[in-house]
mmCIF file with all atom_site columns, C-alpha atoms in Angstrom:
data_model
loop_
_atom_site.group_PDB
_atom_site.id
_atom_site.type_symbol
_atom_site.label_atom_id
_atom_site.label_alt_id
_atom_site.label_comp_id
_atom_site.label_asym_id
_atom_site.label_entity_id
_atom_site.label_seq_id
_atom_site.pdbx_PDB_ins_code
_atom_site.Cartn_x
_atom_site.Cartn_y
_atom_site.Cartn_z
_atom_site.occupancy
_atom_site.B_iso_or_equiv
_atom_site.pdbx_formal_charge
_atom_site.auth_seq_id
_atom_site.auth_comp_id
_atom_site.auth_asym_id
_atom_site.auth_atom_id
_atom_site.pdbx_PDB_model_num
ATOM 1   C CA . UNK A 1 1   ? 11.935  5.807  8.841   1.00 40.00 ? 1   UNK A CA 1
ATOM 2   C CA . UNK A 1 2   ? 11.328  2.677  6.825   1.00 43.00 ? 2   UNK A CA 1
ATOM 3   C CA . UNK A 1 3   ? 9.616   2.988  3.486   1.00 42.00 ? 3   UNK A CA 1
ATOM 4   C CA . UNK A 1 4   ? 8.284   0.473  1.023   1.00 49.00 ? 4   UNK A CA 1
ATOM 5   C CA . UNK A 1 5   ? 9.795   0.179  -2.448  1.00 67.00 ? 5   UNK A CA 1
ATOM 6   C CA . UNK A 1 6   ? 6.516   1.180  -4.088  1.00 89.00 ? 6   UNK A CA 1
ATOM 7   C CA . UNK A 1 7   ? 6.553   4.838  -5.118  1.00 95.00 ? 7   UNK A CA 1
ATOM 8   C CA . UNK A 1 8   ? 3.205   6.638  -5.228  1.00 97.00 ? 8   UNK A CA 1
ATOM 9   C CA . UNK A 1 9   ? 2.163   8.910  -8.097  1.00 98.00 ? 9   UNK A CA 1
ATOM 10  C CA . UNK A 1 10  ? -0.528  11.588 -8.239  1.00 98.00 ? 10  UNK A CA 1
ATOM 11  C CA . UNK A 1 11  ? -1.367  13.708 -11.280 1.00 98.00 ? 11  UNK A CA 1
ATOM 12  C CA . UNK A 1 12  ? -3.468  16.643 -12.393 1.00 98.00 ? 12  UNK A CA 1
ATOM 13  C CA . UNK A 1 13  ? -3.803  18.739 -15.525 1.00 98.00 ? 13  UNK A CA 1
ATOM 14  C CA . UNK A 1 14  ? -3.962  22.455 -14.819 1.00 98.00 ? 14  UNK A CA 1
ATOM 15  C CA . UNK A 1 15  ? -5.561  24.852 -17.308 1.00 98.00 ? 15  UNK A CA 1
ATOM 16  C CA . UNK A 1 16  ? -2.617  27.257 -17.135 1.00 98.00 ? 16  UNK A CA 1
ATOM 17  C CA . UNK A 1 17  ? 0.762   27.461 -18.921 1.00 98.00 ? 17  UNK A CA 1
ATOM 18  C CA . UNK A 1 18  ? 3.784   25.922 -17.177 1.00 98.00 ? 18  UNK A CA 1
ATOM 19  C CA . UNK A 1 19  ? 5.354   29.277 -16.251 1.00 97.00 ? 19  UNK A CA 1
ATOM 20  C CA . UNK A 1 20  ? 2.215   30.295 -14.338 1.00 98.00 ? 20  UNK A CA 1
ATOM 21  C CA . UNK A 1 21  ? 1.836   26.860 -12.712 1.00 98.00 ? 21  UNK A CA 1
ATOM 22  C CA . UNK A 1 22  ? 5.489   27.039 -11.642 1.00 98.00 ? 22  UNK A CA 1
ATOM 23  C CA . UNK A 1 23  ? 4.967   30.459 -10.022 1.00 98.00 ? 23  UNK A CA 1
ATOM 24  C CA . UNK A 1 24  ? 1.805   29.411 -8.178  1.00 98.00 ? 24  UNK A CA 1
ATOM 25  C CA . UNK A 1 25  ? 3.423   26.135 -7.050  1.00 98.00 ? 25  UNK A CA 1
ATOM 26  C CA . UNK A 1 26  ? 6.596   27.719 -5.661  1.00 98.00 ? 26  UNK A CA 1
ATOM 27  C CA . UNK A 1 27  ? 5.897   31.238 -4.364  1.00 98.00 ? 27  UNK A CA 1
ATOM 28  C CA . UNK A 1 28  ? 5.297   31.172 -0.573  1.00 98.00 ? 28  UNK A CA 1
ATOM 29  C CA . UNK A 1 29  ? 2.436   33.687 -0.812  1.00 98.00 ? 29  UNK A CA 1
ATOM 30  C CA . UNK A 1 30  ? 0.649   31.206 -3.102  1.00 98.00 ? 30  UNK A CA 1
ATOM 31  C CA . UNK A 1 31  ? 1.649   28.014 -1.244  1.00 98.00 ? 31  UNK A CA 1
ATOM 32  C CA . UNK A 1 32  ? -0.186  29.290 1.847   1.00 98.00 ? 32  UNK A CA 1
ATOM 33  C CA . UNK A 1 33  ? -3.348  29.611 -0.254  1.00 97.00 ? 33  UNK A CA 1
ATOM 34  C CA . UNK A 1 34  ? -3.542  26.049 -1.612  1.00 98.00 ? 34  UNK A CA 1
ATOM 35  C CA . UNK A 1 35  ? -1.387  23.641 0.427   1.00 97.00 ? 35  UNK A CA 1
ATOM 36  C CA . UNK A 1 36  ? -4.036  21.710 2.365   1.00 96.00 ? 36  UNK A CA 1
ATOM 37  C CA . UNK A 1 37  ? -5.790  18.396 1.832   1.00 93.00 ? 37  UNK A CA 1
ATOM 38  C CA . UNK A 1 38  ? -9.181  19.495 3.210   1.00 94.00 ? 38  UNK A CA 1
ATOM 39  C CA . UNK A 1 39  ? -11.131 22.622 4.139   1.00 94.00 ? 39  UNK A CA 1
ATOM 40  C CA . UNK A 1 40  ? -10.463 22.163 7.865   1.00 97.00 ? 40  UNK A CA 1
ATOM 41  C CA . UNK A 1 41  ? -6.687  22.471 7.311   1.00 96.00 ? 41  UNK A CA 1
ATOM 42  C CA . UNK A 1 42  ? -4.526  25.320 6.062   1.00 97.00 ? 42  UNK A CA 1
ATOM 43  C CA . UNK A 1 43  ? -0.903  26.340 5.536   1.00 97.00 ? 43  UNK A CA 1
ATOM 44  C CA . UNK A 1 44  ? -0.325  29.404 7.722   1.00 97.00 ? 44  UNK A CA 1
ATOM 45  C CA . UNK A 1 45  ? 3.397   29.669 6.893   1.00 97.00 ? 45  UNK A CA 1
ATOM 46  C CA . UNK A 1 46  ? 5.668   28.753 3.979   1.00 98.00 ? 46  UNK A CA 1
ATOM 47  C CA . UNK A 1 47  ? 9.257   29.472 2.984   1.00 98.00 ? 47  UNK A CA 1
ATOM 48  C CA . UNK A 1 48  ? 10.981  28.396 -0.206  1.00 98.00 ? 48  UNK A CA 1
ATOM 49  C CA . UNK A 1 49  ? 14.600  28.731 -1.352  1.00 98.00 ? 49  UNK A CA 1
ATOM 50  C CA . UNK A 1 50  ? 14.013  27.291 -4.823  1.00 98.00 ? 50  UNK A CA 1
ATOM 51  C CA . UNK A 1 51  ? 17.487  26.226 -5.945  1.00 98.00 ? 51  UNK A CA 1
ATOM 52  C CA . UNK A 1 52  ? 19.512  23.030 -5.825  1.00 98.00 ? 52  UNK A CA 1
ATOM 53  C CA . UNK A 1 53  ? 20.637  22.729 -2.205  1.00 98.00 ? 53  UNK A CA 1
ATOM 54  C CA . UNK A 1 54  ? 17.962  25.191 -1.074  1.00 98.00 ? 54  UNK A CA 1
ATOM 55  C CA . UNK A 1 55  ? 15.424  24.282 1.597   1.00 98.00 ? 55  UNK A CA 1
ATOM 56  C CA . UNK A 1 56  ? 11.671  24.701 1.862   1.00 98.00 ? 56  UNK A CA 1
ATOM 57  C CA . UNK A 1 57  ? 9.210   24.384 4.695   1.00 98.00 ? 57  UNK A CA 1
ATOM 58  C CA . UNK A 1 58  ? 5.432   24.614 4.896   1.00 98.00 ? 58  UNK A CA 1
ATOM 59  C CA . UNK A 1 59  ? 3.516   24.582 8.161   1.00 97.00 ? 59  UNK A CA 1
ATOM 60  C CA . UNK A 1 60  ? 0.347   22.542 7.751   1.00 96.00 ? 60  UNK A CA 1
ATOM 61  C CA . UNK A 1 61  ? -2.214  22.992 10.514  1.00 97.00 ? 61  UNK A CA 1
ATOM 62  C CA . UNK A 1 62  ? -5.737  22.139 11.520  1.00 97.00 ? 62  UNK A CA 1
ATOM 63  C CA . UNK A 1 63  ? -7.772  25.353 11.437  1.00 97.00 ? 63  UNK A CA 1
ATOM 64  C CA . UNK A 1 64  ? -9.113  24.610 14.937  1.00 97.00 ? 64  UNK A CA 1
ATOM 65  C CA . UNK A 1 65  ? -5.544  24.716 16.279  1.00 95.00 ? 65  UNK A CA 1
ATOM 66  C CA . UNK A 1 66  ? -5.589  21.086 17.442  1.00 97.00 ? 66  UNK A CA 1
ATOM 67  C CA . UNK A 1 67  ? -2.588  19.905 15.389  1.00 95.00 ? 67  UNK A CA 1
ATOM 68  C CA . UNK A 1 68  ? 0.153   21.207 13.107  1.00 96.00 ? 68  UNK A CA 1
ATOM 69  C CA . UNK A 1 69  ? 3.379   19.995 11.534  1.00 95.00 ? 69  UNK A CA 1
ATOM 70  C CA . UNK A 1 70  ? 6.111   21.299 9.277   1.00 95.00 ? 70  UNK A CA 1
ATOM 71  C CA . UNK A 1 71  ? 6.566   19.650 5.891   1.00 95.00 ? 71  UNK A CA 1
ATOM 72  C CA . UNK A 1 72  ? 9.931   20.349 4.354   1.00 96.00 ? 72  UNK A CA 1
ATOM 73  C CA . UNK A 1 73  ? 13.046  19.223 2.601   1.00 98.00 ? 73  UNK A CA 1
ATOM 74  C CA . UNK A 1 74  ? 16.041  20.147 0.471   1.00 98.00 ? 74  UNK A CA 1
ATOM 75  C CA . UNK A 1 75  ? 16.034  20.498 -3.314  1.00 98.00 ? 75  UNK A CA 1
ATOM 76  C CA . UNK A 1 76  ? 18.159  18.059 -5.301  1.00 98.00 ? 76  UNK A CA 1
ATOM 77  C CA . UNK A 1 77  ? 17.083  19.125 -8.825  1.00 98.00 ? 77  UNK A CA 1
ATOM 78  C CA . UNK A 1 78  ? 15.445  22.372 -9.973  1.00 98.00 ? 78  UNK A CA 1
ATOM 79  C CA . UNK A 1 79  ? 14.740  22.791 -13.706 1.00 98.00 ? 79  UNK A CA 1
ATOM 80  C CA . UNK A 1 80  ? 12.520  25.884 -14.048 1.00 98.00 ? 80  UNK A CA 1
ATOM 81  C CA . UNK A 1 81  ? 9.050   25.198 -15.462 1.00 98.00 ? 81  UNK A CA 1
ATOM 82  C CA . UNK A 1 82  ? 9.944   21.493 -15.912 1.00 98.00 ? 82  UNK A CA 1
ATOM 83  C CA . UNK A 1 83  ? 11.060  19.510 -12.872 1.00 98.00 ? 83  UNK A CA 1
ATOM 84  C CA . UNK A 1 84  ? 11.694  19.582 -9.133  1.00 98.00 ? 84  UNK A CA 1
ATOM 85  C CA . UNK A 1 85  ? 13.241  16.812 -7.068  1.00 98.00 ? 85  UNK A CA 1
ATOM 86  C CA . UNK A 1 86  ? 13.754  17.008 -3.327  1.00 98.00 ? 86  UNK A CA 1
ATOM 87  C CA . UNK A 1 87  ? 14.585  14.941 -0.278  1.00 98.00 ? 87  UNK A CA 1
ATOM 88  C CA . UNK A 1 88  ? 12.244  15.270 2.678   1.00 96.00 ? 88  UNK A CA 1
ATOM 89  C CA . UNK A 1 89  ? 13.547  15.562 6.224   1.00 91.00 ? 89  UNK A CA 1
ATOM 90  C CA . UNK A 1 90  ? 13.033  11.826 6.787   1.00 93.00 ? 90  UNK A CA 1
ATOM 91  C CA . UNK A 1 91  ? 15.071  10.878 3.681   1.00 96.00 ? 91  UNK A CA 1
ATOM 92  C CA . UNK A 1 92  ? 12.185  10.083 1.348   1.00 97.00 ? 92  UNK A CA 1
ATOM 93  C CA . UNK A 1 93  ? 12.446  11.348 -2.239  1.00 98.00 ? 93  UNK A CA 1
ATOM 94  C CA . UNK A 1 94  ? 9.922   13.312 -4.294  1.00 98.00 ? 94  UNK A CA 1
ATOM 95  C CA . UNK A 1 95  ? 9.945   14.119 -8.020  1.00 98.00 ? 95  UNK A CA 1
ATOM 96  C CA . UNK A 1 96  ? 7.555   16.584 -9.636  1.00 98.00 ? 96  UNK A CA 1
ATOM 97  C CA . UNK A 1 97  ? 7.338   17.192 -13.369 1.00 98.00 ? 97  UNK A CA 1
ATOM 98  C CA . UNK A 1 98  ? 5.540   20.015 -15.171 1.00 98.00 ? 98  UNK A CA 1
ATOM 99  C CA . UNK A 1 99  ? 4.723   19.235 -18.827 1.00 98.00 ? 99  UNK A CA 1
ATOM 100 C CA . UNK A 1 100 ? 3.003   21.903 -20.913 1.00 97.00 ? 100 UNK A CA 1
ATOM 101 C CA . UNK A 1 101 ? 0.960   21.216 -24.040 1.00 96.00 ? 101 UNK A CA 1
ATOM 102 C CA . UNK A 1 102 ? -1.665  23.447 -25.653 1.00 96.00 ? 102 UNK A CA 1
ATOM 103 C CA . UNK A 1 103 ? -1.603  26.002 -22.837 1.00 94.00 ? 103 UNK A CA 1
ATOM 104 C CA . UNK A 1 104 ? -2.228  23.483 -20.069 1.00 98.00 ? 104 UNK A CA 1
ATOM 105 C CA . UNK A 1 105 ? 0.235   21.824 -17.729 1.00 98.00 ? 105 UNK A CA 1
ATOM 106 C CA . UNK A 1 106 ? 0.280   18.268 -16.459 1.00 98.00 ? 106 UNK A CA 1
ATOM 107 C CA . UNK A 1 107 ? 1.741   18.044 -12.963 1.00 98.00 ? 107 UNK A CA 1
ATOM 108 C CA . UNK A 1 108 ? 2.992   14.595 -11.942 1.00 98.00 ? 108 UNK A CA 1
ATOM 109 C CA . UNK A 1 109 ? 4.224   14.010 -8.384  1.00 98.00 ? 109 UNK A CA 1
ATOM 110 C CA . UNK A 1 110 ? 5.954   10.755 -7.507  1.00 98.00 ? 110 UNK A CA 1
ATOM 111 C CA . UNK A 1 111 ? 6.986   10.183 -3.902  1.00 98.00 ? 111 UNK A CA 1
ATOM 112 C CA . UNK A 1 112 ? 8.351   7.509  -1.606  1.00 97.00 ? 112 UNK A CA 1
ATOM 113 C CA . UNK A 1 113 ? 5.679   6.486  0.897   1.00 96.00 ? 113 UNK A CA 1
ATOM 114 C CA . UNK A 1 114 ? 6.208   6.509  4.641   1.00 93.00 ? 114 UNK A CA 1
ATOM 115 C CA . UNK A 1 115 ? 5.595   3.360  6.664   1.00 91.00 ? 115 UNK A CA 1
ATOM 116 C CA . UNK A 1 116 ? 3.012   4.629  9.182   1.00 92.00 ? 116 UNK A CA 1
ATOM 117 C CA . UNK A 1 117 ? -0.092  5.147  7.040   1.00 92.00 ? 117 UNK A CA 1
ATOM 118 C CA . UNK A 1 118 ? -1.611  2.918  4.335   1.00 94.00 ? 118 UNK A CA 1
ATOM 119 C CA . UNK A 1 119 ? -0.478  3.590  0.741   1.00 94.00 ? 119 UNK A CA 1
ATOM 120 C CA . UNK A 1 120 ? -4.064  4.416  -0.279  1.00 95.00 ? 120 UNK A CA 1
ATOM 121 C CA . UNK A 1 121 ? -4.364  7.045  2.473   1.00 95.00 ? 121 UNK A CA 1
ATOM 122 C CA . UNK A 1 122 ? -1.088  8.684  1.458   1.00 96.00 ? 122 UNK A CA 1
ATOM 123 C CA . UNK A 1 123 ? -2.055  8.727  -2.203  1.00 97.00 ? 123 UNK A CA 1
ATOM 124 C CA . UNK A 1 124 ? -5.481  10.197 -1.387  1.00 97.00 ? 124 UNK A CA 1
ATOM 125 C CA . UNK A 1 125 ? -3.941  12.912 0.808   1.00 96.00 ? 125 UNK A CA 1
ATOM 126 C CA . UNK A 1 126 ? -1.351  14.010 -1.746  1.00 97.00 ? 126 UNK A CA 1
ATOM 127 C CA . UNK A 1 127 ? -3.978  13.877 -4.526  1.00 98.00 ? 127 UNK A CA 1
ATOM 128 C CA . UNK A 1 128 ? -6.320  16.043 -2.425  1.00 97.00 ? 128 UNK A CA 1
ATOM 129 C CA . UNK A 1 129 ? -3.579  18.660 -2.025  1.00 97.00 ? 129 UNK A CA 1
ATOM 130 C CA . UNK A 1 130 ? -2.845  18.544 -5.767  1.00 98.00 ? 130 UNK A CA 1
ATOM 131 C CA . UNK A 1 131 ? -6.583  18.878 -6.512  1.00 98.00 ? 131 UNK A CA 1
ATOM 132 C CA . UNK A 1 132 ? -6.696  21.889 -4.185  1.00 97.00 ? 132 UNK A CA 1
ATOM 133 C CA . UNK A 1 133 ? -3.730  23.364 -6.091  1.00 98.00 ? 133 UNK A CA 1
ATOM 134 C CA . UNK A 1 134 ? -5.582  22.824 -9.394  1.00 98.00 ? 134 UNK A CA 1
ATOM 135 C CA . UNK A 1 135 ? -8.652  24.678 -8.096  1.00 97.00 ? 135 UNK A CA 1
ATOM 136 C CA . UNK A 1 136 ? -6.473  27.537 -6.840  1.00 98.00 ? 136 UNK A CA 1
ATOM 137 C CA . UNK A 1 137 ? -4.312  27.767 -9.979  1.00 98.00 ? 137 UNK A CA 1
ATOM 138 C CA . UNK A 1 138 ? -7.279  27.757 -12.329 1.00 98.00 ? 138 UNK A CA 1
ATOM 139 C CA . UNK A 1 139 ? -8.916  30.591 -10.359 1.00 96.00 ? 139 UNK A CA 1
ATOM 140 C CA . UNK A 1 140 ? -5.867  32.854 -10.865 1.00 90.00 ? 140 UNK A CA 1
#
């Protein structure tokens, strides 16, 4: 799949320490609770082998059953509580950093866009998922 050269970045500051954010971000039983961009979608299944060379997969689905897809990839870099880098199935790269200060953690996701949807739509979708994660993480 062709991609543009312009990486997209989304960010959020979570009112939790990095170790807790890391756990909520990576544990499959938590991923299924927050990994959706809107209330009419959900993540009914997730698996995560969190190590360099390990794979992950999350099934994202419309709650009405009309559409679903698997989002996954292979980890290139795993630095606990600090950084994750992975390559998606279509070859695009993602980098996520977790930076803690004063008991809160800034999460920054930078990803290569795909060529089907507008950049703004992709950024809004990934930001919506990150915002959903923030709501979930701060409720735990």
